[in-house]
mmCIF file of C-alpha atoms in Angstrom:
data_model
loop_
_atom_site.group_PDB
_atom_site.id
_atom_site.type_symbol
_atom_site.label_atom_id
_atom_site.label_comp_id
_atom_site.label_asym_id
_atom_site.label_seq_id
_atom_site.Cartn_x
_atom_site.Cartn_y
_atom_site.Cartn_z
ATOM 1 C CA UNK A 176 -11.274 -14.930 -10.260
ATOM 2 C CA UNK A 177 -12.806 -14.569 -6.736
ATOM 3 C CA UNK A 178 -10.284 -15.851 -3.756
ATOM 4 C CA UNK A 179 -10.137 -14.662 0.050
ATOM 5 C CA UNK A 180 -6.435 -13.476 0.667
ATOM 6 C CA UNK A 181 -5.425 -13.848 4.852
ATOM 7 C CA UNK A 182 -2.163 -12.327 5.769
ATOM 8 C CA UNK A 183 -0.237 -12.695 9.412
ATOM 9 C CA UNK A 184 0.816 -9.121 10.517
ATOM 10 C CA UNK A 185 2.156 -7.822 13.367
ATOM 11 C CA UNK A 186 0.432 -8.480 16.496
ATOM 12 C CA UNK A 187 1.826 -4.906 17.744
ATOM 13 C CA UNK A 188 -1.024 -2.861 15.510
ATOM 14 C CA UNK A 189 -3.896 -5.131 17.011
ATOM 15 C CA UNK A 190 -5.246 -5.611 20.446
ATOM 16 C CA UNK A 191 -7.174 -8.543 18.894
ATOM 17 C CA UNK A 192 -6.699 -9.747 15.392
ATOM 18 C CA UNK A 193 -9.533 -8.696 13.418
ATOM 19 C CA UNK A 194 -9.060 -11.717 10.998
ATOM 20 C CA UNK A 195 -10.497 -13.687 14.063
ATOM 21 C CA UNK A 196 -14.237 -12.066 13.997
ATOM 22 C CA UNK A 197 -16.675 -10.591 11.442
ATOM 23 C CA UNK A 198 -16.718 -7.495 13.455
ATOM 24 C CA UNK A 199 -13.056 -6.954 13.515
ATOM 25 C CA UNK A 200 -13.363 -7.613 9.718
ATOM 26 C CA UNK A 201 -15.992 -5.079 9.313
ATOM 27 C CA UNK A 202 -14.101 -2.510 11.832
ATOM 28 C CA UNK A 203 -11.389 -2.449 8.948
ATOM 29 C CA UNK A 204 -13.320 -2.719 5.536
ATOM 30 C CA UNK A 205 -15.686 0.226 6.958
ATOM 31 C CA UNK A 206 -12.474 1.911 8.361
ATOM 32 C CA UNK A 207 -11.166 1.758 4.534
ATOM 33 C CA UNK A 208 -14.610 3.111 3.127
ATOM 34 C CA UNK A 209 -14.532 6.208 5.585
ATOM 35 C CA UNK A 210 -10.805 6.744 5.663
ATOM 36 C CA UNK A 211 -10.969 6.497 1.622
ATOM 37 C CA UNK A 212 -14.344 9.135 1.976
ATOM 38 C CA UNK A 213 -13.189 11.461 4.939
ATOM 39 C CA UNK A 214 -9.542 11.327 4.726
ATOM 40 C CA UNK A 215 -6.935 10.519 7.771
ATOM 41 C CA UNK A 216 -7.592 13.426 9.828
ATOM 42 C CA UNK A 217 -11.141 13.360 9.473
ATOM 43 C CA UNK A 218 -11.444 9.961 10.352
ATOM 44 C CA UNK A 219 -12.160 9.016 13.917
ATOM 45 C CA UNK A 220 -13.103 6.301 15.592
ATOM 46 C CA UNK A 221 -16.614 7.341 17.105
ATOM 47 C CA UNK A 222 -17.159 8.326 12.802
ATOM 48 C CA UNK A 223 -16.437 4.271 12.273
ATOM 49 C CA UNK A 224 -18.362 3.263 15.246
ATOM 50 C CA UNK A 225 -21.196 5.086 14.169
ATOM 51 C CA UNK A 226 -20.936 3.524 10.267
ATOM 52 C CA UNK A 227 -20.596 -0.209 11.471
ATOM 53 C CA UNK A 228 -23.805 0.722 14.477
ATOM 54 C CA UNK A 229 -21.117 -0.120 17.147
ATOM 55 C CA UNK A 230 -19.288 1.882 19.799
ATOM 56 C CA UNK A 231 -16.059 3.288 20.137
ATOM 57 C CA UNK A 232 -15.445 1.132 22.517
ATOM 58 C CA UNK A 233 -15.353 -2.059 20.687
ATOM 59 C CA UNK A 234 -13.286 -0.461 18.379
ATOM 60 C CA UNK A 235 -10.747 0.298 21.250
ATOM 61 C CA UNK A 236 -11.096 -3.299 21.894
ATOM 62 C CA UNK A 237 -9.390 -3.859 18.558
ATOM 63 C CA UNK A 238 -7.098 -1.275 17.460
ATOM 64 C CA UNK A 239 -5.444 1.285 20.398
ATOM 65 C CA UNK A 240 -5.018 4.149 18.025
ATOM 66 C CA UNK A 241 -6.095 5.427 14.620
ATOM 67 C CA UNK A 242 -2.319 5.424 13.364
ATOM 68 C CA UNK A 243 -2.238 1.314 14.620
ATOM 69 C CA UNK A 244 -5.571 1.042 12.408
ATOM 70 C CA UNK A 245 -3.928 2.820 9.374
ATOM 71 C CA UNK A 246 -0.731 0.894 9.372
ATOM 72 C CA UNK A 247 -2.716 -2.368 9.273
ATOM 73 C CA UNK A 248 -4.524 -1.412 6.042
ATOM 74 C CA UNK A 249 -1.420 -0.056 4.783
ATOM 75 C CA UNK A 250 0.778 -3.602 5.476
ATOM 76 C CA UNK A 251 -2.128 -5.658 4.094
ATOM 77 C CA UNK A 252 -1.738 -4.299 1.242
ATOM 78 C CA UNK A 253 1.673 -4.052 1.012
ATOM 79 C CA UNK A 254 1.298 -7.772 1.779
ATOM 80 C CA UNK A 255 -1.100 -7.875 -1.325
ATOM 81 C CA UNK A 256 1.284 -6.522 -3.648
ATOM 82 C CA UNK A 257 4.394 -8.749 -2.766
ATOM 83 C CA UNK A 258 1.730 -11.769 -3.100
ATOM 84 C CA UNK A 259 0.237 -10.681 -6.709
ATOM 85 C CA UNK A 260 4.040 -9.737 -8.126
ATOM 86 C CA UNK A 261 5.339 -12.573 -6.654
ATOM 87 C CA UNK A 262 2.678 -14.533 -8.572
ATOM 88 C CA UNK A 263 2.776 -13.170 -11.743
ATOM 89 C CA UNK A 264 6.166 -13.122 -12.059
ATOM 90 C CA UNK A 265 6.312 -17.010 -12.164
ATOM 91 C CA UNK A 266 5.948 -17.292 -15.496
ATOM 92 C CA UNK A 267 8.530 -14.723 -16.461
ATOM 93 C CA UNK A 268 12.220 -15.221 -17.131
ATOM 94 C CA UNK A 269 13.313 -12.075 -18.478
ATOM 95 C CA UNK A 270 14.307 -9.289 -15.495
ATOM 96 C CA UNK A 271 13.572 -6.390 -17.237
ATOM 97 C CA UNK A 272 10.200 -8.097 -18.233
ATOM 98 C CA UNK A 273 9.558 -8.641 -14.619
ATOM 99 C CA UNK A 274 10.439 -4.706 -13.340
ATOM 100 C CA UNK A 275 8.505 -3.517 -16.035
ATOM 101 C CA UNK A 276 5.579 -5.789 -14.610
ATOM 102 C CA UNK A 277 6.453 -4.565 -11.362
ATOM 103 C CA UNK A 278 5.662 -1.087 -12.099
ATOM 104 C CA UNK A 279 2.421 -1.765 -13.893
ATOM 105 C CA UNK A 280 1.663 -3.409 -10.236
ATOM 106 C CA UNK A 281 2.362 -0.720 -8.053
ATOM 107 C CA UNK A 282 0.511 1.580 -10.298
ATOM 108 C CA UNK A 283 -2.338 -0.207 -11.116
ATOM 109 C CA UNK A 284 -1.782 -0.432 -14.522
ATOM 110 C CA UNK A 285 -1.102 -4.072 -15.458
ATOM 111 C CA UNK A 286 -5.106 -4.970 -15.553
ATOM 112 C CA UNK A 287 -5.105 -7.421 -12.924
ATOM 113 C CA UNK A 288 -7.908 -7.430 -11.109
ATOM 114 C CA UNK A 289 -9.219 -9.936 -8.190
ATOM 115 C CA UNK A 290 -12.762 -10.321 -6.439
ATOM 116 C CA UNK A 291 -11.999 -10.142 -2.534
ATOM 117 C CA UNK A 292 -14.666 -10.796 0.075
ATOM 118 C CA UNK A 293 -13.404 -8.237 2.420
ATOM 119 C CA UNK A 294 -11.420 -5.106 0.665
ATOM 120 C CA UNK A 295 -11.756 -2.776 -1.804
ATOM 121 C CA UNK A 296 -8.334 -2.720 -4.171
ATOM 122 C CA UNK A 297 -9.029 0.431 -5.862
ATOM 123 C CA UNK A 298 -10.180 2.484 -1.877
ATOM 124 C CA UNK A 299 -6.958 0.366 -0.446
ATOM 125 C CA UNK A 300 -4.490 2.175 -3.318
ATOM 126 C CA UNK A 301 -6.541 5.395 -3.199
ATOM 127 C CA UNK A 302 -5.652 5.547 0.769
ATOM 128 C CA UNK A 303 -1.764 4.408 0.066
ATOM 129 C CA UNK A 304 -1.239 7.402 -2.353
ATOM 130 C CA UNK A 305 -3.102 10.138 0.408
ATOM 131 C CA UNK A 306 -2.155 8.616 3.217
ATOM 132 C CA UNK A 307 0.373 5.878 3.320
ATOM 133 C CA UNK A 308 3.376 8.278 4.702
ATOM 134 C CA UNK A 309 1.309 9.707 7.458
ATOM 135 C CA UNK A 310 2.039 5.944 8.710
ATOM 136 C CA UNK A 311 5.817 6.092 9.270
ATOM 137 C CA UNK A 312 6.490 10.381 8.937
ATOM 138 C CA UNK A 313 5.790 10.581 12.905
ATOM 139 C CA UNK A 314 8.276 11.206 16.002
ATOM 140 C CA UNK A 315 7.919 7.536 16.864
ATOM 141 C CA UNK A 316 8.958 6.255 14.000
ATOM 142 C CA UNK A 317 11.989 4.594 15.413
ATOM 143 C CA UNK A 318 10.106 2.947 18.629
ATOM 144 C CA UNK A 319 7.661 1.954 15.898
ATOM 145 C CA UNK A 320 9.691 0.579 13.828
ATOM 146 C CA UNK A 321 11.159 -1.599 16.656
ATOM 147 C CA UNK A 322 7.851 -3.577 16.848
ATOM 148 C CA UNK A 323 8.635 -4.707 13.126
ATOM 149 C CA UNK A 324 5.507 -3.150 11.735
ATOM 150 C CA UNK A 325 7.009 -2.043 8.612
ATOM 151 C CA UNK A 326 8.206 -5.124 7.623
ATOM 152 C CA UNK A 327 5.452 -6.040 5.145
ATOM 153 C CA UNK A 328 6.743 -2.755 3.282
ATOM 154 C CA UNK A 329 10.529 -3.567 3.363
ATOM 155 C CA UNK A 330 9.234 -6.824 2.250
ATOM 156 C CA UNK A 331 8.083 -5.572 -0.801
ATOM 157 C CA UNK A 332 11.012 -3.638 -1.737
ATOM 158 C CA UNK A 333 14.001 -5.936 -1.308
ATOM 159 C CA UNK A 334 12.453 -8.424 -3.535
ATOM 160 C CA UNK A 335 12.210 -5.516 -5.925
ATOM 161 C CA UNK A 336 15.653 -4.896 -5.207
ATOM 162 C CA UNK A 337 16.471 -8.682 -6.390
ATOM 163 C CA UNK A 338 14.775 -7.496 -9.393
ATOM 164 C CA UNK A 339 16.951 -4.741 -9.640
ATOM 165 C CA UNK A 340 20.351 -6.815 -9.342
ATOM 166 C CA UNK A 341 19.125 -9.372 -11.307
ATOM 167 C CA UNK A 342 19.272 -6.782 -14.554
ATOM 168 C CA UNK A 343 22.690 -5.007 -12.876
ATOM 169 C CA UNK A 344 24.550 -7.472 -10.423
ATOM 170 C CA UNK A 345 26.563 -4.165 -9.490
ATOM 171 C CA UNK A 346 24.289 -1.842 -9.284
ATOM 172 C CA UNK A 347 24.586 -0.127 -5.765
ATOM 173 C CA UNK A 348 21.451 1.307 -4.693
ATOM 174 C CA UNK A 349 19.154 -1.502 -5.379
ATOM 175 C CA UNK A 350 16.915 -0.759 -2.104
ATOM 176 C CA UNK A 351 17.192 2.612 -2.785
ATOM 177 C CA UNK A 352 15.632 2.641 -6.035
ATOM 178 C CA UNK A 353 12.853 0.102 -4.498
ATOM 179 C CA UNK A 354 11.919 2.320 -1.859
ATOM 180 C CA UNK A 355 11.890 5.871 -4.559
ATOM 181 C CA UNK A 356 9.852 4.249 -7.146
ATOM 182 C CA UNK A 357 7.328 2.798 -4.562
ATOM 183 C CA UNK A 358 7.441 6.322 -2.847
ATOM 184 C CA UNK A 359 7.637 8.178 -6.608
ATOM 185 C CA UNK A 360 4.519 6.144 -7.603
ATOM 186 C CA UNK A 361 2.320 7.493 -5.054
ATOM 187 C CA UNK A 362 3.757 11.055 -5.077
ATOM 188 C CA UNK A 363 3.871 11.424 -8.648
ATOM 189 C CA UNK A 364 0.204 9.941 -9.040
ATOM 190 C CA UNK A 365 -0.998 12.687 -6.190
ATOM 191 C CA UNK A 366 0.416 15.227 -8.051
ATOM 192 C CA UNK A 367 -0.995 13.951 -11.714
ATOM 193 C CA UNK A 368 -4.348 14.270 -10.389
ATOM 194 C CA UNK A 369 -3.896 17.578 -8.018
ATOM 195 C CA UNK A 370 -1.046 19.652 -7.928
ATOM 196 C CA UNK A 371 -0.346 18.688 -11.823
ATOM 197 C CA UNK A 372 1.886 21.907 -12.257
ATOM 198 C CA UNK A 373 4.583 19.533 -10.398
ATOM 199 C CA UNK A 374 4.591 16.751 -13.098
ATOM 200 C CA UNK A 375 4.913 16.694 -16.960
ATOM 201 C CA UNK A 376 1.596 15.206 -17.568
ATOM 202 C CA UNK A 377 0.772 17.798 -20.052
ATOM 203 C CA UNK A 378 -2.978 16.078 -20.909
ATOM 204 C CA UNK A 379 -3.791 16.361 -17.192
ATOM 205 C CA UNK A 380 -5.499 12.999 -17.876
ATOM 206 C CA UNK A 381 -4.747 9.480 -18.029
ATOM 207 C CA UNK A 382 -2.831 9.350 -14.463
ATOM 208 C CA UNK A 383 -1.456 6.039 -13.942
ATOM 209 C CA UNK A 384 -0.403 6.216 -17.855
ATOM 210 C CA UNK A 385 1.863 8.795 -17.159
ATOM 211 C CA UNK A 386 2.901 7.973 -13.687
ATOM 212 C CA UNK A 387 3.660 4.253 -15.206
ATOM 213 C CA UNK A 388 6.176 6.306 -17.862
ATOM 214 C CA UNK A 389 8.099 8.262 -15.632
ATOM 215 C CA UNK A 390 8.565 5.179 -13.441
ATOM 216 C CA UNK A 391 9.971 3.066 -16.287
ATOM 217 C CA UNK A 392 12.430 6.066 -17.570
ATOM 218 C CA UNK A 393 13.700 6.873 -13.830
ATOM 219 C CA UNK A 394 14.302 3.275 -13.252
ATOM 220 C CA UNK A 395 16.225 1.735 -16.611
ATOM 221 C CA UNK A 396 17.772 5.382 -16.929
ATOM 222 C CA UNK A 397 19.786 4.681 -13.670
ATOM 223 C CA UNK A 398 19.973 1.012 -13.329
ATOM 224 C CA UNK A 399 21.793 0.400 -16.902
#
């Protein structure tokens, strides 16, 4: 199924929206090929300006700062996820069906998959388990967070948090437990695949398999 997906985020990461030109669509897909190659710290703007045969400049005219940049990607995707659970989850009735879907999302398990004209899916979730803390574990956080740039991601995890209640109306952490299995499923998946001496995954293969397991006993073991 091919479809173009257009999300409105916060006009405090941009300068100009890059949904409004090709180039300030092709400043972000080439920032998520490099920042997916290079990592974070590696990237820098004069490394995109030289992949898109631009300037720095005209990135400047765009995004003020690498971290502004980062946290775009990051809530488009974020946006992405709410959009596909939100969509597959019309069909089901059941709650525990639906947070068991829910986890197959946010690990990439559940066989979805989508033809976009501008991002890469697999890059995008490659970058949210390296470097999707790097956007809100900074000294500014709470200035930042004033400029409601992290809404896409709080977004995401009260309506898992409805999900939650709906299986345990008294359950008392419901945003909590959101926020830890989002966080958990990156973490966990990091460590799977490179520090796998702080997991269980015994095979050392077969990642988002185990990550999807733990996720599913840590949630139902607390929520019931």
């Amino acid at each position: 199924m091919e479809f173009l997906l257009k999300f409105k985020l916060s006009d405090h990461l941009y300068l100009r929206d890059p949904e409004s030109s090709e180039l300030g669509k092709s400043i972000v897909s080439n920032a998520i090929d490099l920042i997916d190659d290079v990592g974070f710290e590696r990237f820098t703007f004069k490394k995109l300006a030289q992949k898109i045969d631009s300037t720095e400049t005209t990135i400047y005219r765009y995004f003020s700062s690498k971290h502004k940049l980062l946290t775009y990607i990051l809530n488009w995707y974020w946006n992405y996820l709410e959009f596909v659970a939100k969509m597959r989850l019309q069909q089901i009735t059941d709650s525990t069906a639906k947070l068991k879907l829910i986890l197959e999302i946010i690990t990439h398990s559940d066989g979805y998959s989508s033809e976009m004209q501008e991002y890469d899916l697999q890059k995008l979730h490659r970058i949210v388990i390296s470097e999707s803390s790097k956007s809100y574990l900074v000294k500014e956080v709470d200035e930042i967070n004033k400029e409601l740039v992290f809404n896409p991601l709080k977004s995401l995890c009260q309506f898992i948090g409805e999900i939650v209640l709906e299986i345990n109306p008294k359950f008392a952490y419901p945003k909590s437990l959101s926020s830890t299995l989002m966080e958990t499923a990156h973490d966990q998946q990091f460590f799977s695949e490179h520090l796998p001496k702080l997991t269980d995954n015994k095979s050392r293969t077969q990642h988002k398999t185990y990550v999807l397991a733990y996720l599913n006993a840590l949630a139902f073991s607390v929520i019931k």
